[in-house]
PDB file of N, CA, C and O in Angstrom:
ATOM      1  N   MET A  28    -145.102 215.139 -60.979  1.00 61.00           N
ATOM      2  CA  MET A  28    -144.492 216.747 -61.253  1.00 61.00           C
ATOM      3  C   MET A  28    -145.002 217.381 -60.260  1.00 61.00           C
ATOM      4  O   MET A  28    -146.108 217.806 -60.734  1.00 61.00           O
ATOM      5  N   ASP A  29    -144.263 218.441 -59.383  1.00 83.00           N
ATOM      6  CA  ASP A  29    -144.787 219.105 -58.154  1.00 83.00           C
ATOM      7  C   ASP A  29    -144.513 220.830 -59.577  1.00 83.00           C
ATOM      8  O   ASP A  29    -144.018 220.622 -60.453  1.00 83.00           O
ATOM      9  N   ASN A  30    -145.697 221.413 -58.488  1.00 83.00           N
ATOM     10  CA  ASN A  30    -145.387 223.096 -59.542  1.00 83.00           C
ATOM     11  C   ASN A  30    -144.442 223.265 -59.833  1.00 83.00           C
ATOM     12  O   ASN A  30    -144.078 224.167 -60.476  1.00 83.00           O
ATOM     13  N   LEU A  31    -143.537 223.459 -58.718  1.00 78.00           N
ATOM     14  CA  LEU A  31    -141.862 224.130 -58.850  1.00 78.00           C
ATOM     15  C   LEU A  31    -141.343 223.534 -60.378  1.00 78.00           C
ATOM     16  O   LEU A  31    -140.585 224.644 -60.821  1.00 78.00           O
ATOM     17  N   GLN A  32    -141.011 221.987 -60.693  1.00 86.00           N
ATOM     18  CA  GLN A  32    -141.082 221.404 -61.247  1.00 86.00           C
ATOM     19  C   GLN A  32    -141.655 221.587 -62.614  1.00 86.00           C
ATOM     20  O   GLN A  32    -140.772 221.960 -63.798  1.00 86.00           O
ATOM     21  N   LYS A  33    -142.562 221.818 -63.215  1.00 85.00           N
ATOM     22  CA  LYS A  33    -143.164 222.053 -64.190  1.00 85.00           C
ATOM     23  C   LYS A  33    -142.852 223.897 -64.549  1.00 85.00           C
ATOM     24  O   LYS A  33    -143.232 223.799 -65.810  1.00 85.00           O
ATOM     25  N   LEU A  34    -143.259 224.116 -63.642  1.00 82.00           N
ATOM     26  CA  LEU A  34    -142.972 225.937 -64.004  1.00 82.00           C
ATOM     27  C   LEU A  34    -141.338 226.272 -64.244  1.00 82.00           C
ATOM     28  O   LEU A  34    -141.125 226.847 -65.770  1.00 82.00           O
ATOM     29  N   GLN A  35    -140.112 225.401 -64.064  1.00 84.00           N
ATOM     30  CA  GLN A  35    -139.038 225.357 -64.168  1.00 84.00           C
ATOM     31  C   GLN A  35    -139.021 224.426 -65.821  1.00 84.00           C
ATOM     32  O   GLN A  35    -138.165 224.868 -66.734  1.00 84.00           O
ATOM     33  N   GLN A  36    -139.230 223.540 -66.086  1.00 89.00           N
ATOM     34  CA  GLN A  36    -139.389 222.828 -67.096  1.00 89.00           C
ATOM     35  C   GLN A  36    -139.979 224.206 -68.198  1.00 89.00           C
ATOM     36  O   GLN A  36    -139.878 224.028 -69.114  1.00 89.00           O
ATOM     37  N   GLN A  37    -141.500 224.735 -67.740  1.00 87.00           N
ATOM     38  CA  GLN A  37    -141.790 225.679 -68.579  1.00 87.00           C
ATOM     39  C   GLN A  37    -141.053 227.148 -69.462  1.00 87.00           C
ATOM     40  O   GLN A  37    -140.970 227.444 -70.122  1.00 87.00           O
ATOM     41  N   SER A  38    -140.183 227.008 -67.826  1.00 84.00           N
ATOM     42  CA  SER A  38    -139.357 228.360 -67.945  1.00 84.00           C
ATOM     43  C   SER A  38    -138.547 228.288 -69.502  1.00 84.00           C
ATOM     44  O   SER A  38    -137.661 228.609 -70.005  1.00 84.00           O
ATOM     45  N   LEU A  39    -137.775 226.434 -69.081  1.00 87.00           N
ATOM     46  CA  LEU A  39    -136.352 226.058 -70.027  1.00 87.00           C
ATOM     47  C   LEU A  39    -137.073 226.204 -71.543  1.00 87.00           C
ATOM     48  O   LEU A  39    -136.579 226.338 -72.704  1.00 87.00           O
ATOM     49  N   GLN A  40    -138.306 225.669 -71.629  1.00 90.00           N
ATOM     50  CA  GLN A  40    -138.844 225.647 -72.961  1.00 90.00           C
ATOM     51  C   GLN A  40    -139.538 227.299 -73.376  1.00 90.00           C
ATOM     52  O   GLN A  40    -138.963 227.058 -74.607  1.00 90.00           O
ATOM     53  N   MET A  41    -139.763 228.226 -72.666  1.00 87.00           N
ATOM     54  CA  MET A  41    -139.838 229.483 -72.934  1.00 87.00           C
ATOM     55  C   MET A  41    -138.461 229.640 -73.573  1.00 87.00           C
ATOM     56  O   MET A  41    -138.229 230.587 -74.388  1.00 87.00           O
ATOM     57  N   GLN A  42    -137.185 229.891 -72.945  1.00 86.00           N
ATOM     58  CA  GLN A  42    -136.226 229.845 -73.382  1.00 86.00           C
ATOM     59  C   GLN A  42    -135.463 229.555 -74.128  1.00 86.00           C
ATOM     60  O   GLN A  42    -135.106 230.554 -75.177  1.00 86.00           O
ATOM     61  N   GLN A  43    -135.599 228.096 -74.830  1.00 88.00           N
ATOM     62  CA  GLN A  43    -135.435 227.486 -76.076  1.00 88.00           C
ATOM     63  C   GLN A  43    -136.137 227.916 -77.336  1.00 88.00           C
ATOM     64  O   GLN A  43    -135.694 228.168 -77.771  1.00 88.00           O
ATOM     65  N   SER A  44    -137.401 228.201 -76.686  1.00 89.00           N
ATOM     66  CA  SER A  44    -138.134 228.969 -77.877  1.00 89.00           C
ATOM     67  C   SER A  44    -137.736 230.640 -78.301  1.00 89.00           C
ATOM     68  O   SER A  44    -137.679 230.644 -79.709  1.00 89.00           O
ATOM     69  N   LEU A  45    -137.381 231.094 -77.338  1.00 88.00           N
ATOM     70  CA  LEU A  45    -137.338 232.549 -77.281  1.00 88.00           C
ATOM     71  C   LEU A  45    -135.312 232.491 -78.296  1.00 88.00           C
ATOM     72  O   LEU A  45    -135.191 233.085 -79.076  1.00 88.00           O
ATOM     73  N   GLN A  46    -134.877 231.403 -77.747  1.00 90.00           N
ATOM     74  CA  GLN A  46    -133.457 231.509 -78.845  1.00 90.00           C
ATOM     75  C   GLN A  46    -133.564 231.395 -80.117  1.00 90.00           C
ATOM     76  O   GLN A  46    -133.047 231.721 -81.033  1.00 90.00           O
ATOM     77  N   GLN A  47    -135.188 230.621 -80.819  1.00 93.00           N
ATOM     78  CA  GLN A  47    -134.962 230.703 -82.088  1.00 93.00           C
ATOM     79  C   GLN A  47    -135.669 231.726 -83.205  1.00 93.00           C
ATOM     80  O   GLN A  47    -135.334 231.766 -83.960  1.00 93.00           O
ATOM     81  N   GLU A  48    -136.132 232.497 -82.402  1.00 94.00           N
ATOM     82  CA  GLU A  48    -136.740 233.734 -82.653  1.00 94.00           C
ATOM     83  C   GLU A  48    -136.006 234.849 -82.770  1.00 94.00           C
ATOM     84  O   GLU A  48    -134.872 235.275 -82.182  1.00 94.00           O
ATOM     85  N   GLU A  49    -135.987 235.578 -83.759  1.00 96.00           N
ATOM     86  CA  GLU A  49    -135.064 237.091 -84.013  1.00 96.00           C
ATOM     87  C   GLU A  49    -135.807 238.304 -84.259  1.00 96.00           C
ATOM     88  O   GLU A  49    -137.017 238.074 -84.835  1.00 96.00           O
ATOM     89  N   VAL A  50    -135.461 239.382 -83.751  1.00 96.00           N
ATOM     90  CA  VAL A  50    -135.792 240.466 -84.093  1.00 96.00           C
ATOM     91  C   VAL A  50    -134.982 241.437 -84.978  1.00 96.00           C
ATOM     92  O   VAL A  50    -133.472 241.797 -84.189  1.00 96.00           O
ATOM     93  N   ILE A  51    -135.232 242.127 -86.033  1.00 97.00           N
ATOM     94  CA  ILE A  51    -134.431 242.690 -86.566  1.00 97.00           C
ATOM     95  C   ILE A  51    -134.744 244.346 -86.854  1.00 97.00           C
ATOM     96  O   ILE A  51    -136.255 244.632 -86.969  1.00 97.00           O
ATOM     97  N   THR A  52    -134.109 245.113 -86.175  1.00 97.00           N
ATOM     98  CA  THR A  52    -133.871 246.742 -86.417  1.00 97.00           C
ATOM     99  C   THR A  52    -133.315 247.168 -87.164  1.00 97.00           C
ATOM    100  O   THR A  52    -132.191 247.146 -87.677  1.00 97.00           O
ATOM    101  N   ASP A  53    -133.571 248.411 -88.113  1.00 97.00           N
ATOM    102  CA  ASP A  53    -132.651 248.621 -88.744  1.00 97.00           C
ATOM    103  C   ASP A  53    -133.363 250.638 -88.737  1.00 97.00           C
ATOM    104  O   ASP A  53    -134.378 250.773 -89.454  1.00 97.00           O
ATOM    105  N   LEU A  54    -132.808 251.284 -88.124  1.00 97.00           N
ATOM    106  CA  LEU A  54    -132.726 252.585 -88.364  1.00 97.00           C
ATOM    107  C   LEU A  54    -131.789 253.588 -88.152  1.00 97.00           C
ATOM    108  O   LEU A  54    -130.546 253.432 -87.542  1.00 97.00           O
ATOM    109  N   ASN A  55    -131.353 254.741 -89.385  1.00 97.00           N
ATOM    110  CA  ASN A  55    -130.355 255.286 -89.430  1.00 97.00           C
ATOM    111  C   ASN A  55    -129.147 254.993 -89.839  1.00 97.00           C
ATOM    112  O   ASN A  55    -127.900 255.604 -89.106  1.00 97.00           O
ATOM    113  N   GLY A  56    -129.520 253.929 -90.841  1.00 97.00           N
ATOM    114  CA  GLY A  56    -128.060 253.095 -90.586  1.00 97.00           C
ATOM    115  C   GLY A  56    -127.562 251.917 -90.124  1.00 97.00           C
ATOM    116  O   GLY A  56    -126.665 251.209 -90.380  1.00 97.00           O
ATOM    117  N   VAL A  57    -128.012 251.714 -89.013  1.00 98.00           N
ATOM    118  CA  VAL A  57    -127.705 250.921 -87.909  1.00 98.00           C
ATOM    119  C   VAL A  57    -128.852 249.468 -87.924  1.00 98.00           C
ATOM    120  O   VAL A  57    -129.999 249.974 -87.563  1.00 98.00           O
ATOM    121  N   LYS A  58    -128.472 248.417 -87.695  1.00 98.00           N
ATOM    122  CA  LYS A  58    -129.073 247.388 -88.016  1.00 98.00           C
ATOM    123  C   LYS A  58    -128.506 246.374 -87.199  1.00 98.00           C
ATOM    124  O   LYS A  58    -127.487 246.461 -86.964  1.00 98.00           O
ATOM    125  N   ILE A  59    -129.459 246.044 -86.240  1.00 98.00           N
ATOM    126  CA  ILE A  59    -129.250 245.258 -85.306  1.00 98.00           C
ATOM    127  C   ILE A  59    -130.196 243.782 -85.175  1.00 98.00           C
ATOM    128  O   ILE A  59    -131.281 243.867 -85.556  1.00 98.00           O
ATOM    129  N   VAL A  60    -129.260 243.065 -85.033  1.00 98.00           N
ATOM    130  CA  VAL A  60    -130.238 241.808 -85.323  1.00 98.00           C
ATOM    131  C   VAL A  60    -129.967 240.731 -83.491  1.00 98.00           C
ATOM    132  O   VAL A  60    -129.216 240.609 -83.104  1.00 98.00           O
ATOM    133  N   MET A  61    -130.802 240.585 -82.967  1.00 97.00           N
ATOM    134  CA  MET A  61    -131.300 240.319 -81.809  1.00 97.00           C
ATOM    135  C   MET A  61    -132.218 239.187 -81.426  1.00 97.00           C
ATOM    136  O   MET A  61    -133.264 239.061 -82.343  1.00 97.00           O
ATOM    137  N   ARG A  62    -131.786 238.002 -80.763  1.00 96.00           N
ATOM    138  CA  ARG A  62    -132.604 236.612 -80.272  1.00 96.00           C
ATOM    139  C   ARG A  62    -133.637 237.130 -79.635  1.00 96.00           C
ATOM    140  O   ARG A  62    -133.548 238.374 -78.756  1.00 96.00           O
ATOM    141  N   GLY A  63    -134.717 236.697 -79.544  1.00 93.00           N
ATOM    142  CA  GLY A  63    -135.723 236.665 -78.453  1.00 93.00           C
ATOM    143  C   GLY A  63    -135.588 236.631 -76.893  1.00 93.00           C
ATOM    144  O   GLY A  63    -136.245 236.661 -76.411  1.00 93.00           O
ATOM    145  N   ASP A  64    -134.202 235.971 -76.610  1.00 91.00           N
ATOM    146  CA  ASP A  64    -133.978 236.224 -75.325  1.00 91.00           C
ATOM    147  C   ASP A  64    -132.996 237.437 -74.986  1.00 91.00           C
ATOM    148  O   ASP A  64    -132.428 237.477 -74.149  1.00 91.00           O
ATOM    149  N   GLN A  65    -132.682 238.394 -76.193  1.00 93.00           N
ATOM    150  CA  GLN A  65    -131.965 239.616 -75.515  1.00 93.00           C
ATOM    151  C   GLN A  65    -130.509 239.126 -76.301  1.00 93.00           C
ATOM    152  O   GLN A  65    -129.645 239.986 -75.397  1.00 93.00           O
ATOM    153  N   TYR A  66    -129.793 238.715 -76.851  1.00 95.00           N
ATOM    154  CA  TYR A  66    -128.846 238.081 -77.324  1.00 95.00           C
ATOM    155  C   TYR A  66    -128.428 239.112 -78.294  1.00 95.00           C
ATOM    156  O   TYR A  66    -128.954 238.319 -79.416  1.00 95.00           O
ATOM    157  N   VAL A  67    -128.045 239.504 -78.821  1.00 97.00           N
ATOM    158  CA  VAL A  67    -127.348 240.536 -80.093  1.00 97.00           C
ATOM    159  C   VAL A  67    -126.409 239.634 -80.800  1.00 97.00           C
ATOM    160  O   VAL A  67    -125.430 239.505 -80.467  1.00 97.00           O
ATOM    161  N   ARG A  68    -127.138 239.397 -81.926  1.00 97.00           N
ATOM    162  CA  ARG A  68    -126.530 238.386 -82.371  1.00 97.00           C
ATOM    163  C   ARG A  68    -125.632 239.337 -83.816  1.00 97.00           C
ATOM    164  O   ARG A  68    -124.684 239.099 -84.356  1.00 97.00           O
ATOM    165  N   GLU A  69    -126.248 240.336 -83.952  1.00 97.00           N
ATOM    166  CA  GLU A  69    -125.126 241.530 -85.011  1.00 97.00           C
ATOM    167  C   GLU A  69    -125.442 242.398 -84.794  1.00 97.00           C
ATOM    168  O   GLU A  69    -126.657 242.839 -84.832  1.00 97.00           O
ATOM    169  N   VAL A  70    -124.545 243.490 -85.378  1.00 98.00           N
ATOM    170  CA  VAL A  70    -124.567 244.967 -85.495  1.00 98.00           C
ATOM    171  C   VAL A  70    -123.685 245.562 -86.779  1.00 98.00           C
ATOM    172  O   VAL A  70    -122.882 245.002 -86.545  1.00 98.00           O
ATOM    173  N   LEU A  71    -124.792 246.057 -87.210  1.00 98.00           N
ATOM    174  CA  LEU A  71    -123.478 246.270 -88.763  1.00 98.00           C
ATOM    175  C   LEU A  71    -124.447 247.820 -88.700  1.00 98.00           C
ATOM    176  O   LEU A  71    -124.994 248.482 -87.710  1.00 98.00           O
ATOM    177  N   VAL A  72    -123.429 248.680 -88.685  1.00 98.00           N
ATOM    178  CA  VAL A  72    -123.825 250.403 -88.893  1.00 98.00           C
ATOM    179  C   VAL A  72    -123.055 250.329 -90.317  1.00 98.00           C
ATOM    180  O   VAL A  72    -122.050 250.056 -91.182  1.00 98.00           O
ATOM    181  N   ASN A  73    -124.227 251.251 -91.121  1.00 97.00           N
ATOM    182  CA  ASN A  73    -123.847 251.239 -93.277  1.00 97.00           C
ATOM    183  C   ASN A  73    -123.600 250.103 -93.547  1.00 97.00           C
ATOM    184  O   ASN A  73    -122.299 250.346 -93.893  1.00 97.00           O
ATOM    185  N   GLY A  74    -123.693 248.951 -93.181  1.00 97.00           N
ATOM    186  CA  GLY A  74    -123.498 247.443 -94.017  1.00 97.00           C
ATOM    187  C   GLY A  74    -122.273 247.220 -93.251  1.00 97.00           C
ATOM    188  O   GLY A  74    -121.903 245.729 -93.633  1.00 97.00           O
ATOM    189  N   GLN A  75    -121.296 247.598 -92.121  1.00 98.00           N
ATOM    190  CA  GLN A  75    -120.319 246.720 -91.922  1.00 98.00           C
ATOM    191  C   GLN A  75    -120.735 246.511 -90.649  1.00 98.00           C
ATOM    192  O   GLN A  75    -121.176 247.116 -89.275  1.00 98.00           O
ATOM    193  N   PRO A  76    -119.788 245.437 -90.304  1.00 98.00           N
ATOM    194  CA  PRO A  76    -120.359 244.631 -89.225  1.00 98.00           C
ATOM    195  C   PRO A  76    -118.977 245.262 -88.100  1.00 98.00           C
ATOM    196  O   PRO A  76    -117.966 245.395 -88.360  1.00 98.00           O
ATOM    197  N   TYR A  77    -119.980 245.459 -86.607  1.00 98.00           N
ATOM    198  CA  TYR A  77    -119.338 245.850 -84.877  1.00 98.00           C
ATOM    199  C   TYR A  77    -119.673 244.799 -84.759  1.00 98.00           C
ATOM    200  O   TYR A  77    -120.039 244.782 -83.300  1.00 98.00           O
ATOM    201  N   PRO A  78    -118.414 243.724 -84.494  1.00 98.00           N
ATOM    202  CA  PRO A  78    -119.000 243.132 -83.498  1.00 98.00           C
ATOM    203  C   PRO A  78    -118.467 242.937 -81.848  1.00 98.00           C
ATOM    204  O   PRO A  78    -119.218 242.645 -81.035  1.00 98.00           O
ATOM    205  N   GLN A  79    -117.673 243.917 -82.074  1.00 98.00           N
ATOM    206  CA  GLN A  79    -117.533 244.633 -80.375  1.00 98.00           C
ATOM    207  C   GLN A  79    -118.419 245.439 -79.491  1.00 98.00           C
ATOM    208  O   GLN A  79    -118.622 245.471 -78.237  1.00 98.00           O
ATOM    209  N   ILE A  80    -119.220 245.941 -80.715  1.00 97.00           N
ATOM    210  CA  ILE A  80    -120.571 246.341 -80.141  1.00 97.00           C
ATOM    211  C   ILE A  80    -121.711 245.610 -79.808  1.00 97.00           C
ATOM    212  O   ILE A  80    -122.444 245.377 -78.733  1.00 97.00           O
ATOM    213  N   ALA A  81    -121.683 244.632 -80.610  1.00 97.00           N
ATOM    214  CA  ALA A  81    -122.769 243.563 -80.071  1.00 97.00           C
ATOM    215  C   ALA A  81    -121.774 242.949 -78.783  1.00 97.00           C
ATOM    216  O   ALA A  81    -122.997 242.427 -77.960  1.00 97.00           O
ATOM    217  N   GLU A  82    -120.793 242.564 -78.288  1.00 98.00           N
ATOM    218  CA  GLU A  82    -120.532 241.822 -77.327  1.00 98.00           C
ATOM    219  C   GLU A  82    -120.755 243.244 -76.181  1.00 98.00           C
ATOM    220  O   GLU A  82    -120.459 242.424 -74.674  1.00 98.00           O
ATOM    221  N   ALA A  83    -120.575 244.326 -76.007  1.00 98.00           N
ATOM    222  CA  ALA A  83    -121.018 245.354 -75.188  1.00 98.00           C
ATOM    223  C   ALA A  83    -121.935 245.432 -74.515  1.00 98.00           C
ATOM    224  O   ALA A  83    -122.204 245.349 -74.185  1.00 98.00           O
ATOM    225  N   ILE A  84    -122.988 245.327 -76.048  1.00 97.00           N
ATOM    226  CA  ILE A  84    -124.415 245.137 -75.577  1.00 97.00           C
ATOM    227  C   ILE A  84    -124.876 243.992 -74.929  1.00 97.00           C
ATOM    228  O   ILE A  84    -125.045 244.662 -73.736  1.00 97.00           O
ATOM    229  N   ASN A  85    -124.162 243.064 -75.306  1.00 97.00           N
ATOM    230  CA  ASN A  85    -124.597 241.539 -74.489  1.00 97.00           C
ATOM    231  C   ASN A  85    -124.227 241.556 -73.069  1.00 97.00           C
ATOM    232  O   ASN A  85    -125.021 241.063 -72.173  1.00 97.00           O
ATOM    233  N   ASP A  86    -123.238 242.591 -73.371  1.00 98.00           N
ATOM    234  CA  ASP A  86    -122.413 242.668 -71.358  1.00 98.00           C
ATOM    235  C   ASP A  86    -123.546 243.314 -71.139  1.00 98.00           C
ATOM    236  O   ASP A  86    -123.860 242.709 -69.169  1.00 98.00           O
ATOM    237  N   ALA A  87    -123.791 244.130 -71.344  1.00 97.00           N
ATOM    238  CA  ALA A  87    -124.887 245.124 -70.448  1.00 97.00           C
ATOM    239  C   ALA A  87    -125.915 244.736 -70.350  1.00 97.00           C
ATOM    240  O   ALA A  87    -126.582 244.494 -69.041  1.00 97.00           O
ATOM    241  N   ILE A  88    -126.428 243.654 -71.465  1.00 96.00           N
ATOM    242  CA  ILE A  88    -127.759 243.638 -71.190  1.00 96.00           C
ATOM    243  C   ILE A  88    -128.251 242.432 -69.658  1.00 96.00           C
ATOM    244  O   ILE A  88    -128.898 241.755 -68.972  1.00 96.00           O
ATOM    245  N   GLN A  89    -126.709 241.735 -69.868  1.00 95.00           N
ATOM    246  CA  GLN A  89    -126.403 240.666 -69.212  1.00 95.00           C
ATOM    247  C   GLN A  89    -126.193 241.432 -67.356  1.00 95.00           C
ATOM    248  O   GLN A  89    -126.920 240.172 -66.617  1.00 95.00           O
ATOM    249  N   LYS A  90    -125.827 242.410 -67.068  1.00 96.00           N
ATOM    250  CA  LYS A  90    -125.840 242.930 -66.030  1.00 96.00           C
ATOM    251  C   LYS A  90    -126.887 243.534 -65.612  1.00 96.00           C
ATOM    252  O   LYS A  90    -127.376 243.523 -64.469  1.00 96.00           O
ATOM    253  N   THR A  91    -127.887 244.294 -66.475  1.00 95.00           N
ATOM    254  CA  THR A  91    -129.179 244.488 -66.270  1.00 95.00           C
ATOM    255  C   THR A  91    -129.948 243.113 -65.481  1.00 95.00           C
ATOM    256  O   THR A  91    -130.903 243.755 -64.670  1.00 95.00           O
ATOM    257  N   GLN A  92    -129.789 242.304 -66.178  1.00 93.00           N
ATOM    258  CA  GLN A  92    -130.682 240.984 -65.728  1.00 93.00           C
ATOM    259  C   GLN A  92    -130.512 240.494 -64.611  1.00 93.00           C
ATOM    260  O   GLN A  92    -131.028 240.292 -63.702  1.00 93.00           O
ATOM    261  N   ALA A  93    -129.041 240.176 -64.213  1.00 93.00           N
ATOM    262  CA  ALA A  93    -128.217 240.158 -63.062  1.00 93.00           C
ATOM    263  C   ALA A  93    -128.958 240.934 -61.732  1.00 93.00           C
ATOM    264  O   ALA A  93    -129.404 240.865 -61.006  1.00 93.00           O
ATOM    265  N   LEU A  94    -128.850 242.501 -62.030  1.00 94.00           N
ATOM    266  CA  LEU A  94    -129.406 243.474 -61.628  1.00 94.00           C
ATOM    267  C   LEU A  94    -130.807 243.258 -60.684  1.00 94.00           C
ATOM    268  O   LEU A  94    -131.132 243.188 -60.133  1.00 94.00           O
ATOM    269  N   ALA A  95    -131.284 242.964 -62.065  1.00 91.00           N
ATOM    270  CA  ALA A  95    -133.347 242.341 -62.165  1.00 91.00           C
ATOM    271  C   ALA A  95    -133.142 241.205 -60.884  1.00 91.00           C
ATOM    272  O   ALA A  95    -134.331 241.169 -59.976  1.00 91.00           O
ATOM    273  N   ALA A  96    -132.324 240.462 -61.015  1.00 88.00           N
ATOM    274  CA  ALA A  96    -132.495 238.982 -60.359  1.00 88.00           C
ATOM    275  C   ALA A  96    -132.350 239.302 -58.935  1.00 88.00           C
ATOM    276  O   ALA A  96    -133.124 238.720 -57.685  1.00 88.00           O
ATOM    277  N   GLN A  97    -131.174 239.961 -58.540  1.00 92.00           N
ATOM    278  CA  GLN A  97    -131.250 240.485 -57.368  1.00 92.00           C
ATOM    279  C   GLN A  97    -132.153 241.688 -56.766  1.00 92.00           C
ATOM    280  O   GLN A  97    -132.513 241.283 -55.036  1.00 92.00           O
ATOM    281  N   LYS A  98    -133.198 242.448 -57.346  1.00 88.00           N
ATOM    282  CA  LYS A  98    -133.633 243.167 -56.930  1.00 88.00           C
ATOM    283  C   LYS A  98    -135.165 242.031 -56.517  1.00 88.00           C
ATOM    284  O   LYS A  98    -135.968 241.810 -55.583  1.00 88.00           O
ATOM    285  N   ILE A  99    -135.513 241.443 -57.275  1.00 88.00           N
ATOM    286  CA  ILE A  99    -136.422 240.070 -56.840  1.00 88.00           C
ATOM    287  C   ILE A  99    -136.353 239.574 -55.845  1.00 88.00           C
ATOM    288  O   ILE A  99    -137.461 239.107 -55.225  1.00 88.00           O
ATOM    289  N   ILE A 100    -134.992 238.771 -55.608  1.00 88.00           N
ATOM    290  CA  ILE A 100    -134.614 237.767 -54.811  1.00 88.00           C
ATOM    291  C   ILE A 100    -134.766 238.419 -53.478  1.00 88.00           C
ATOM    292  O   ILE A 100    -135.133 238.297 -52.503  1.00 88.00           O
ATOM    293  N   ALA A 101    -133.957 239.889 -53.596  1.00 88.00           N
ATOM    294  CA  ALA A 101    -134.456 241.236 -52.384  1.00 88.00           C
ATOM    295  C   ALA A 101    -136.027 241.370 -51.671  1.00 88.00           C
ATOM    296  O   ALA A 101    -136.203 240.825 -50.793  1.00 88.00           O
ATOM    297  N   LEU A 102    -136.999 241.063 -52.803  1.00 85.00           N
ATOM    298  CA  LEU A 102    -138.219 241.600 -52.627  1.00 85.00           C
ATOM    299  C   LEU A 102    -138.830 240.290 -52.066  1.00 85.00           C
ATOM    300  O   LEU A 102    -139.909 240.021 -51.070  1.00 85.00           O
ATOM    301  N   ASN A 103    -138.235 239.222 -52.153  1.00 81.00           N
ATOM    302  CA  ASN A 103    -138.636 238.024 -51.941  1.00 81.00           C
ATOM    303  C   ASN A 103    -138.007 237.053 -50.137  1.00 81.00           C
ATOM    304  O   ASN A 103    -138.308 236.221 -50.192  1.00 81.00           O
ATOM    305  N   ARG A 104    -137.546 238.114 -49.437  1.00 78.00           N
ATOM    306  CA  ARG A 104    -137.196 237.751 -48.546  1.00 78.00           C
ATOM    307  C   ARG A 104    -138.083 238.416 -47.253  1.00 78.00           C
ATOM    308  O   ARG A 104    -138.670 238.809 -47.377  1.00 78.00           O
TER     309      ARG A 104
END
């Protein structure tokens, strides 16, 4: 296996591992449950679920990740 394939395999394993981990924050009545891969699973405000907020946060995270990827590609040209 060449180095590139090995790096791709390690990256996939890391992503899968991070999907299994969770971080929970609970501040000022707002609770957020986020996976290690930065996917927001749940947003609660004073105990009430707000899935539309989680969806909006996930959309913003995806856009920032795409922006970062574009910047990295531009640096490597």
